[in-house]
C-alpha cells in the first residue's frame, strides 16, 4: 500500500498544481512592487508586462524579455514557487519564492538565485528580494 499511497499523494499534488496553473494563465498587470525594502516606481509597474503561458512566466520590460519556468508547490504553507530562467546568460538560474493566489490577485515574493526562499511577504533592505502584487487583466 505504501507505493499506492505515494502515487495518490503525487497525483493529488499534480491536480493541485494544474488547478493553480489554470488560474495563473493569461495577462497580469503589476499594481504594486518592492525590491530590497524600496517601493518600485509607478513607471516601472506600468511598463512591466506579465503573462503566463502553460507553465512559463513571461516578463517584459522595454526591450528585455525573460522566460521562466514555474515549479509550484501549492501543498506548502505558504505556497512555494521556483522560477527557472529559460534563456540568456541567466539560463538555469533559480529564484525561490512564495506566493498567494486569490480570485484576481497574485502576490509573489522571490529571493535571488543562491539565497534561501523567503518565509514572509516582506522585502527588507539587503535581502535582494522582489515582491510583486499582480492583478488579472
Backbone as a printed PyTorch tensor [residue, N CA C, xyz], in Angstrom:
tensor([[[  0.8190,  -1.2090,   0.0000],
         [  0.0000,   0.0000,   0.0000],
         [  0.8560,   1.2640,   0.0000]],

        [[  2.1330,   1.1280,   0.3940],
         [  2.9880,   2.3110,   0.5030],
         [  3.1390,   3.0210,  -0.8450]],

        [[  3.4300,   2.2360,  -1.9020],
         [  3.6120,   2.8240,  -3.2330],
         [  2.3490,   3.4980,  -3.7210]],

        [[  1.2320,   2.8230,  -3.5020],
         [ -0.0510,   3.3660,  -3.9360],
         [ -0.3230,   4.6750,  -3.1940]],

        [[ -0.0590,   4.6830,  -1.9090],
         [ -0.2270,   5.9060,  -1.1090],
         [  0.5880,   7.0480,  -1.6890]],

        [[  1.8500,   6.7680,  -2.0050],
         [  2.7110,   7.8030,  -2.5810],
         [  2.2130,   8.2700,  -3.9370]],

        [[  1.7480,   7.3190,  -4.7440],
         [  1.2380,   7.6630,  -6.0690],
         [  0.0040,   8.5620,  -5.9310]],

        [[ -0.8460,   8.2600,  -4.9660],
         [ -2.0460,   9.0660,  -4.7470],
         [ -1.6710,  10.4800,  -4.3050]],

        [[ -0.6870,  10.5670,  -3.4190],
         [ -0.2320,  11.8810,  -2.9580],
         [  0.3250,  12.6710,  -4.1400]],

        [[  1.1360,  12.0150,  -4.9670],
         [  1.7230,  12.6750,  -6.1390],
         [  0.6220,  13.1460,  -7.0870]],

        [[ -0.3830,  12.2890,  -7.2690],
         [ -1.4910,  12.6000,  -8.1690],
         [ -2.2870,  13.7920,  -7.6370]],

        [[ -2.5260,  13.7910,  -6.3450],
         [ -3.2430,  14.8880,  -5.6970],
         [ -2.4830,  16.1860,  -5.8680]],

        [[ -1.1480,  16.0980,  -5.6640],
         [ -0.2920,  17.2650,  -5.7960],
         [ -0.3440,  17.7820,  -7.2280]],

        [[ -0.2670,  16.8620,  -8.2010],
         [ -0.3580,  17.2550,  -9.6090],
         [ -1.6740,  17.9510,  -9.9020]],

        [[ -2.7470,  17.4310,  -9.3380],
         [ -4.0700,  18.0440,  -9.5180],
         [ -4.0720,  19.4630,  -8.9860]],

        [[ -3.4920,  19.6450,  -7.8080],
         [ -3.4270,  20.9760,  -7.1870],
         [ -2.5800,  21.9150,  -8.0480]],

        [[ -1.4590,  21.3980,  -8.5610],
         [ -0.5840,  22.2050,  -9.4180],
         [ -1.3440,  22.6330, -10.6760]],

        [[ -2.0450,  21.6860, -11.3020],
         [ -2.7980,  22.0000, -12.5280],
         [ -3.8680,  23.0560, -12.2600]],

        [[ -4.5410,  22.9540, -11.1110],
         [ -5.5730,  23.9480, -10.7610],
         [ -4.9570,  25.3310, -10.5850]],

        [[ -3.8050,  25.3910,  -9.9100],
         [ -3.1280,  26.6770,  -9.7050],
         [ -2.6960,  27.2580, -11.0560]],

        [[ -2.0820,  26.4140, -11.8920],
         [ -1.6190,  26.8790, -13.2060],
         [ -2.7830,  27.4130, -14.0310]],

        [[ -3.9170,  26.7150, -13.9720],
         [ -5.0930,  27.1470, -14.7400],
         [ -5.5130,  28.5520, -14.3280]],

        [[ -5.4170,  28.8500, -13.0360],
         [ -5.8150,  30.1710, -12.5330],
         [ -4.7960,  31.2500, -12.8740]],

        [[ -3.5540,  30.8410, -13.1780],
         [ -2.4860,  31.8030, -13.4660],
         [ -2.4150,  32.2010, -14.9410]],

        [[ -3.0830,  31.4270, -15.8050],
         [ -2.9600,  31.6670, -17.2460],
         [ -3.3940,  33.0710, -17.6250]],

        [[ -2.7200,  33.6250, -18.6520],
         [ -3.1520,  34.9010, -19.2130],
         [ -2.2920,  36.0740, -18.7830]],

        [[ -2.8660,  37.2590, -18.9240],
         [ -2.1380,  38.5140, -18.7080],
         [ -2.4300,  39.0700, -17.3180]],

        [[ -1.3880,  39.5920, -16.7150],
         [ -1.4860,  40.2200, -15.3980],
         [ -0.8720,  41.6040, -15.4720]],

        [[ -1.3560,  42.5020, -14.6160],
         [ -0.6500,  43.7850, -14.5330],
         [ -0.1360,  43.9680, -13.1130]],

        [[  1.0070,  44.6220, -13.0180],
         [  1.6370,  44.8490, -11.7220],
         [  0.9960,  46.0780, -11.0840]],

        [[  0.4060,  45.9200,  -9.8980],
         [ -0.2210,  47.0690,  -9.2430],
         [  0.6210,  47.5850,  -8.0730]],

        [[  1.5600,  46.7840,  -7.6140],
         [  2.4930,  47.2390,  -6.5780],
         [  3.7280,  46.3580,  -6.6240]],

        [[  4.8310,  46.8910,  -6.1480],
         [  6.0580,  46.1060,  -6.1220],
         [  7.0810,  46.7350,  -5.1940]],

        [[  7.9770,  45.8830,  -4.7160],
         [  9.0740,  46.3420,  -3.8620],
         [ 10.3030,  45.5330,  -4.2240]],

        [[ 11.4580,  46.1450,  -4.0070],
         [ 12.7010,  45.3820,  -4.0850],
         [ 13.6120,  45.8870,  -2.9850]],

        [[ 14.1300,  44.9550,  -2.1810],
         [ 15.0810,  45.3520,  -1.1350],
         [ 14.5130,  46.4040,  -0.1880]],

        [[ 13.2040,  46.3410,   0.0760],
         [ 12.6050,  47.2880,   1.0090],
         [ 12.2250,  48.6220,   0.3850]],

        [[ 12.4940,  48.7820,  -0.9200],
         [ 12.1410,  50.0280,  -1.6270],
         [ 10.9430,  49.7950,  -2.5350]],

        [[  9.9910,  50.7190,  -2.5010],
         [  8.8400,  50.6190,  -3.4080],
         [  9.3060,  50.7870,  -4.8530]],

        [[  8.7450,  49.9830,  -5.7490],
         [  9.0240,  50.1290,  -7.1730],
         [  8.2640,  51.3570,  -7.6740]],

        [[  8.8950,  52.1860,  -8.5100],
         [  8.1920,  53.3680,  -9.0250],
         [  7.0370,  52.9920,  -9.9550]],

        [[  6.0400,  53.8420,  -9.9910],
         [  4.8540,  53.5950, -10.8310],
         [  5.2310,  53.3320, -12.2860]],

        [[  6.2200,  54.0750, -12.7900],
         [  6.6340,  53.9160, -14.1950],
         [  7.1080,  52.4780, -14.4720]],

        [[  7.8210,  51.9080, -13.5040],
         [  8.2960,  50.5220, -13.6330],
         [  7.0990,  49.5700, -13.7030]],

        [[  6.1560,  49.7640, -12.7770],
         [  4.9840,  48.8770, -12.7100],
         [  4.1600,  48.9540, -13.9900]],

        [[  4.0110,  50.1810, -14.5070],
         [  3.1940,  50.3500, -15.7190],
         [  3.8860,  49.7790, -16.9520]],

        [[  5.2200,  49.7780, -16.9460],
         [  5.9740,  49.2820, -18.1070],
         [  6.0940,  47.7560, -18.1070]],

        [[  5.9180,  47.1390, -16.9320],
         [  6.1200,  45.6950, -16.8160],
         [  4.9430,  44.9220, -17.4130]],

        [[  5.2600,  43.9850, -18.2980],
         [  4.2300,  43.1110, -18.8870],
         [  4.4220,  41.7150, -18.3170]],

        [[  3.3510,  41.1360, -17.8150],
         [  3.4230,  39.8170, -17.1740],
         [  2.3930,  38.9050, -17.8210]],

        [[  2.8490,  37.7450, -18.2720],
         [  1.9570,  36.8130, -18.9550],
         [  2.3290,  35.3880, -18.5690]],

        [[  1.3250,  34.5390, -18.4190],
         [  1.5740,  33.1210, -18.1600],
         [  1.0230,  32.3120, -19.3230]],

        [[  1.8950,  31.4730, -19.8950],
         [  1.5030,  30.5360, -20.9640],
         [  1.9320,  29.1510, -20.5300]],

        [[  0.9730,  28.3050, -20.2140],
         [  1.3060,  26.9750, -19.7090],
         [  2.0060,  27.1110, -18.3750]],

        [[  3.2320,  26.5750, -18.2810],
         [  3.9700,  26.7110, -17.0130],
         [  5.0980,  27.7350, -17.1460]],

        [[  4.9900,  28.5850, -18.1780],
         [  6.0250,  29.5880, -18.4070],
         [  5.5100,  30.9830, -18.0590]],

        [[  6.2970,  31.6810, -17.2370],
         [  6.0200,  33.0650, -16.8730],
         [  6.8820,  33.9470, -17.7660]],

        [[  6.2480,  34.8910, -18.4620],
         [  6.9660,  35.7710, -19.3780],
         [  6.9130,  37.1930, -18.8190]],

        [[  8.0790,  37.7560, -18.5840],
         [  8.1900,  39.1230, -18.0730],
         [  8.8180,  39.9850, -19.1530]],

        [[  8.1730,  41.1100, -19.4590],
         [  8.7260,  42.0230, -20.4500],
         [  8.8090,  43.4180, -19.8650]],

        [[  9.9690,  44.0320, -20.0490],
         [ 10.1990,  45.3960, -19.5870],
         [ 11.0200,  46.0780, -20.6700]],

        [[ 10.3810,  46.9590, -21.4300],
         [ 11.0650,  47.5820, -22.5630],
         [ 11.5060,  46.5080, -23.5460]],

        [[ 12.7980,  46.4980, -23.8860],
         [ 13.3290,  45.5190, -24.8450],
         [ 13.6870,  44.1900, -24.1760]],

        [[ 13.6240,  44.1710, -22.8500],
         [ 14.0750,  42.9920, -22.1250],
         [ 12.9340,  42.0030, -21.9190]],

        [[ 13.1970,  40.7560, -22.2640],
         [ 12.1610,  39.7310, -22.1350],
         [ 12.7560,  38.5280, -21.4260]],

        [[ 12.0810,  38.0900, -20.3810],
         [ 12.5500,  36.9110, -19.6460],
         [ 11.4710,  35.8420, -19.6440]],

        [[ 11.9110,  34.6110, -19.8860],
         [ 11.0070,  33.4680, -19.8070],
         [ 11.4750,  32.5850, -18.6640]],

        [[ 10.5470,  32.2750, -17.7580],
         [ 10.8890,  31.4870, -16.5750],
         [  9.8920,  30.3390, -16.4300]],

        [[ 10.4370,  29.1490, -16.2050],
         [  9.5560,  28.0100, -15.9430],
         [  9.1520,  28.0300, -14.4740]],

        [[  7.8410,  27.8830, -14.2430],
         [  7.3330,  27.8950, -12.8740],
         [  7.1830,  26.4720, -12.3440]],

        [[  7.7600,  26.2270, -11.1880],
         [  7.5680,  24.9530, -10.4920],
         [  6.8180,  25.2960,  -9.2100]],

        [[  5.6060,  24.7790,  -9.0920],
         [  4.7280,  25.1640,  -7.9790],
         [  4.6710,  24.0900,  -6.9010]],

        [[  4.5530,  24.5610,  -5.6700],
         [  4.3760,  23.6660,  -4.5150],
         [  3.1940,  24.1720,  -3.6920]],

        [[  1.9720,  23.9630,  -4.2200],
         [  0.7950,  24.5160,  -3.5410],
         [  0.4880,  23.8340,  -2.2080]],

        [[  1.1430,  22.6940,  -1.9610],
         [  0.8760,  21.9610,  -0.7110],
         [  1.6350,  22.5720,   0.4750]],

        [[  2.6320,  23.4160,   0.1920],
         [  3.4070,  24.0260,   1.2760],
         [  2.6840,  25.2540,   1.8240]],

        [[  3.0450,  25.6410,   3.0300],
         [  2.4750,  26.8520,   3.6470],
         [  3.6030,  27.7590,   4.0960]],

        [[  3.7600,  28.9640,   3.5690],
         [  2.9890,  29.4700,   2.4350],
         [  3.3090,  28.6850,   1.1560]],

        [[  2.4230,  28.8060,   0.1770],
         [  2.6490,  28.1280,  -1.0970],
         [  3.9950,  28.5750,  -1.6630]],

        [[  4.7100,  27.6270,  -2.2640],
         [  6.0710,  27.9240,  -2.7320],
         [  6.1670,  27.8020,  -4.2510]],

        [[  7.1640,  28.4920,  -4.8010],
         [  7.3690,  28.5010,  -6.2490],
         [  8.8670,  28.6020,  -6.5330]],

        [[  9.3040,  27.9560,  -7.6060],
         [ 10.6460,  28.2180,  -8.1370],
         [ 10.4560,  28.7540,  -9.5460]],

        [[ 11.2530,  29.7430,  -9.8870],
         [ 11.2520,  30.2930, -11.2440],
         [ 12.6210,  30.0210, -11.8440]],

        [[ 12.6430,  29.2410, -12.9300],
         [ 13.8940,  28.8350, -13.5640],
         [ 14.0510,  29.5840, -14.8900]],

        [[ 15.1240,  30.3820, -15.0060],
         [ 15.3890,  31.1240, -16.2440],
         [ 15.5790,  30.1540, -17.4030]],

        [[ 14.8880,  30.4200, -18.5060],
         [ 14.9540,  29.5220, -19.6550],
         [ 15.9430,  29.9770, -20.7210]],

        [[ 16.3090,  31.2570, -20.7340],
         [ 17.2290,  31.7000, -21.7930],
         [ 18.2640,  32.6980, -21.2940]],

        [[ 19.1510,  33.0510, -22.2110],
         [ 20.1130,  34.1220, -21.9660],
         [ 21.1950,  33.7380, -20.9830]],

        [[ 21.8910,  34.7500, -20.5060],
         [ 23.0270,  34.4800, -19.6170],
         [ 22.5660,  33.9500, -18.2740]],

        [[ 21.2930,  34.1880, -17.9390],
         [ 20.7780,  33.6930, -16.6460],
         [ 20.2280,  32.2740, -16.7500]],

        [[ 20.2910,  31.6700, -17.9170],
         [ 19.6900,  30.3520, -18.1210],
         [ 20.0730,  29.3930, -17.0050]],

        [[ 19.0600,  28.7230, -16.4390],
         [ 19.3020,  27.7450, -15.3820],
         [ 19.2750,  28.3450, -13.9820]],

        [[ 19.3740,  29.6730, -13.8770],
         [ 19.3100,  30.2970, -12.5510],
         [ 17.9070,  30.1370, -11.9690]],

        [[ 17.8550,  29.9540, -10.6600],
         [ 16.5770,  29.6910,  -9.9940],
         [ 16.2920,  30.7480,  -8.9290]],

        [[ 15.1310,  31.3650,  -9.0380],
         [ 14.6130,  32.2520,  -7.9970],
         [ 13.6260,  31.4370,  -7.1700]],

        [[ 13.8290,  31.3550,  -5.8670],
         [ 12.9020,  30.6430,  -4.9940],
         [ 11.9580,  31.6460,  -4.3600]],

        [[ 10.6900,  31.2780,  -4.3070],
         [  9.7380,  32.2360,  -3.7660],
         [  8.5560,  31.5960,  -3.0820]],

        [[  7.6900,  32.4790,  -2.6210],
         [  6.3950,  32.0870,  -2.0720],
         [  5.3410,  32.9020,  -2.8090]],

        [[  4.1140,  32.3970,  -2.8040],
         [  3.0510,  33.1270,  -3.4970],
         [  1.7140,  32.9270,  -2.8030]],

        [[  0.8120,  33.8440,  -3.0940],
         [ -0.5730,  33.7310,  -2.6270],
         [ -1.4550,  34.0980,  -3.8150]],

        [[ -2.4370,  33.2700,  -4.0710],
         [ -3.2940,  33.4450,  -5.2380],
         [ -4.7350,  33.5750,  -4.7670]],

        [[ -5.3270,  34.7380,  -5.0310],
         [ -6.7690,  34.9000,  -4.7930],
         [ -7.4680,  34.9670,  -6.1340]],

        [[ -8.7560,  35.3260,  -6.1370],
         [ -9.5070,  35.3350,  -7.3980],
         [ -8.7540,  36.0640,  -8.5150]],

        [[ -8.5510,  37.3510,  -8.3450],
         [ -7.9440,  38.1610,  -9.4090],
         [ -6.5850,  38.7170,  -8.9990]],

        [[ -6.0680,  38.2670,  -7.8680],
         [ -4.8220,  38.8130,  -7.3420],
         [ -3.7840,  37.7190,  -7.1410]],

        [[ -2.5390,  38.0650,  -7.4300],
         [ -1.4500,  37.1000,  -7.2850],
         [ -0.2750,  37.8430,  -6.6630]],

        [[  0.1130,  37.4070,  -5.4630],
         [  1.2330,  38.0330,  -4.7570],
         [  2.4190,  37.0800,  -4.7980]],

        [[  3.5690,  37.6130,  -5.2060],
         [  4.7970,  36.8230,  -5.3560],
         [  5.9250,  37.4920,  -4.5860]],

        [[  6.6230,  36.7300,  -3.7690],
         [  7.8210,  37.2450,  -3.1170],
         [  8.9680,  36.2890,  -3.4300]],

        [[ 10.0310,  36.8140,  -4.0420],
         [ 11.1020,  35.9740,  -4.5760],
         [ 12.4610,  36.3650,  -4.0190]],

        [[ 13.2860,  35.3600,  -3.7740],
         [ 14.6880,  35.5860,  -3.4150],
         [ 15.5430,  35.3880,  -4.6500]],

        [[ 16.6130,  36.1780,  -4.7940],
         [ 17.5020,  35.9860,  -5.9410],
         [ 18.2080,  34.6280,  -5.8720]],

        [[ 18.7990,  34.1810,  -6.9900],
         [ 19.4890,  32.8840,  -7.0060],
         [ 20.4840,  32.7400,  -5.8510]],

        [[ 20.5670,  31.5290,  -5.3060],
         [ 21.5020,  31.1700,  -4.2230],
         [ 21.1940,  31.8550,  -2.8870]],

        [[ 19.9730,  32.3550,  -2.7490],
         [ 19.5270,  32.9380,  -1.4870],
         [ 18.3130,  32.1260,  -1.0390]],

        [[ 18.2160,  31.8000,   0.2750],
         [ 17.0870,  30.9710,   0.7230],
         [ 15.7300,  31.5870,   0.3910]],

        [[ 14.7460,  30.7160,   0.2390],
         [ 13.3710,  31.1150,  -0.0460],
         [ 12.8610,  32.0700,   1.0380]],

        [[ 12.1100,  33.1100,   0.6530],
         [ 11.5270,  33.9870,   1.6860],
         [ 10.5680,  33.1980,   2.5770]],

        [[ 10.4290,  33.6480,   3.8290],
         [  9.4510,  32.9930,   4.7030],
         [  8.2730,  33.9250,   4.9700]],

        [[  8.3400,  35.1460,   4.4200],
         [  7.2090,  36.0630,   4.5330],
         [  7.2020,  36.9830,   3.3090]],

        [[  6.1410,  37.7940,   3.2030],
         [  5.9860,  38.6510,   2.0210],
         [  6.5630,  40.0480,   2.2750]],

        [[  7.7740,  40.0970,   2.8340],
         [  8.4430,  41.3660,   3.0990],
         [  9.7740,  41.3760,   2.3670]],

        [[ 10.2430,  42.5680,   1.9600],
         [ 11.4790,  42.5840,   1.1690],
         [ 12.7130,  43.0780,   1.9150]],

        [[ 12.6010,  43.9300,   2.9040],
         [ 13.7440,  44.3760,   3.7350],
         [ 15.0270,  44.6870,   2.9600]],

        [[ 15.6840,  45.7900,   3.2850],
         [ 16.9380,  46.1650,   2.6260],
         [ 18.0060,  45.0710,   2.7590]],

        [[ 18.7570,  44.8630,   1.6870],
         [ 19.8650,  43.9190,   1.7340],
         [ 19.4980,  42.4720,   1.4510]],

        [[ 18.1980,  42.1810,   1.2920],
         [ 17.7830,  40.7890,   1.0540],
         [ 17.8000,  40.4530,  -0.4360]],

        [[ 17.7350,  41.4750,  -1.3070],
         [ 17.6420,  41.2300,  -2.7470],
         [ 16.2790,  40.7160,  -3.1620]],

        [[ 15.3590,  40.6220,  -2.2030],
         [ 14.0270,  40.0750,  -2.5050],
         [ 13.2070,  41.0050,  -3.3870]],

        [[ 12.3830,  40.3770,  -4.1690],
         [ 11.4820,  41.0650,  -5.0890],
         [ 10.0550,  40.6970,  -4.6830]],

        [[  9.1890,  41.6940,  -4.5350],
         [  7.7800,  41.4650,  -4.2020],
         [  6.9300,  42.0940,  -5.2780]],

        [[  5.9900,  41.3240,  -5.8110],
         [  5.0870,  41.8490,  -6.8350],
         [  3.6520,  41.5180,  -6.4580]],

        [[  2.7840,  42.5050,  -6.6180],
         [  1.3590,  42.2750,  -6.4730],
         [  0.7530,  42.4530,  -7.8670]],

        [[  0.1860,  41.3650,  -8.3640],
         [ -0.3450,  41.3470,  -9.7280],
         [ -1.8620,  41.2490,  -9.6960]],

        [[ -2.4870,  41.8180, -10.7190],
         [ -3.9270,  41.7480, -10.8550],
         [ -4.2440,  41.2440, -12.2500]],

        [[ -5.2210,  40.3460, -12.3430],
         [ -5.6030,  39.7540, -13.6320],
         [ -6.1230,  40.8370, -14.5640]],

        [[ -5.6600,  40.8330, -15.7950],
         [ -6.1220,  41.8180, -16.7720],
         [ -7.4980,  41.4360, -17.3120]]])
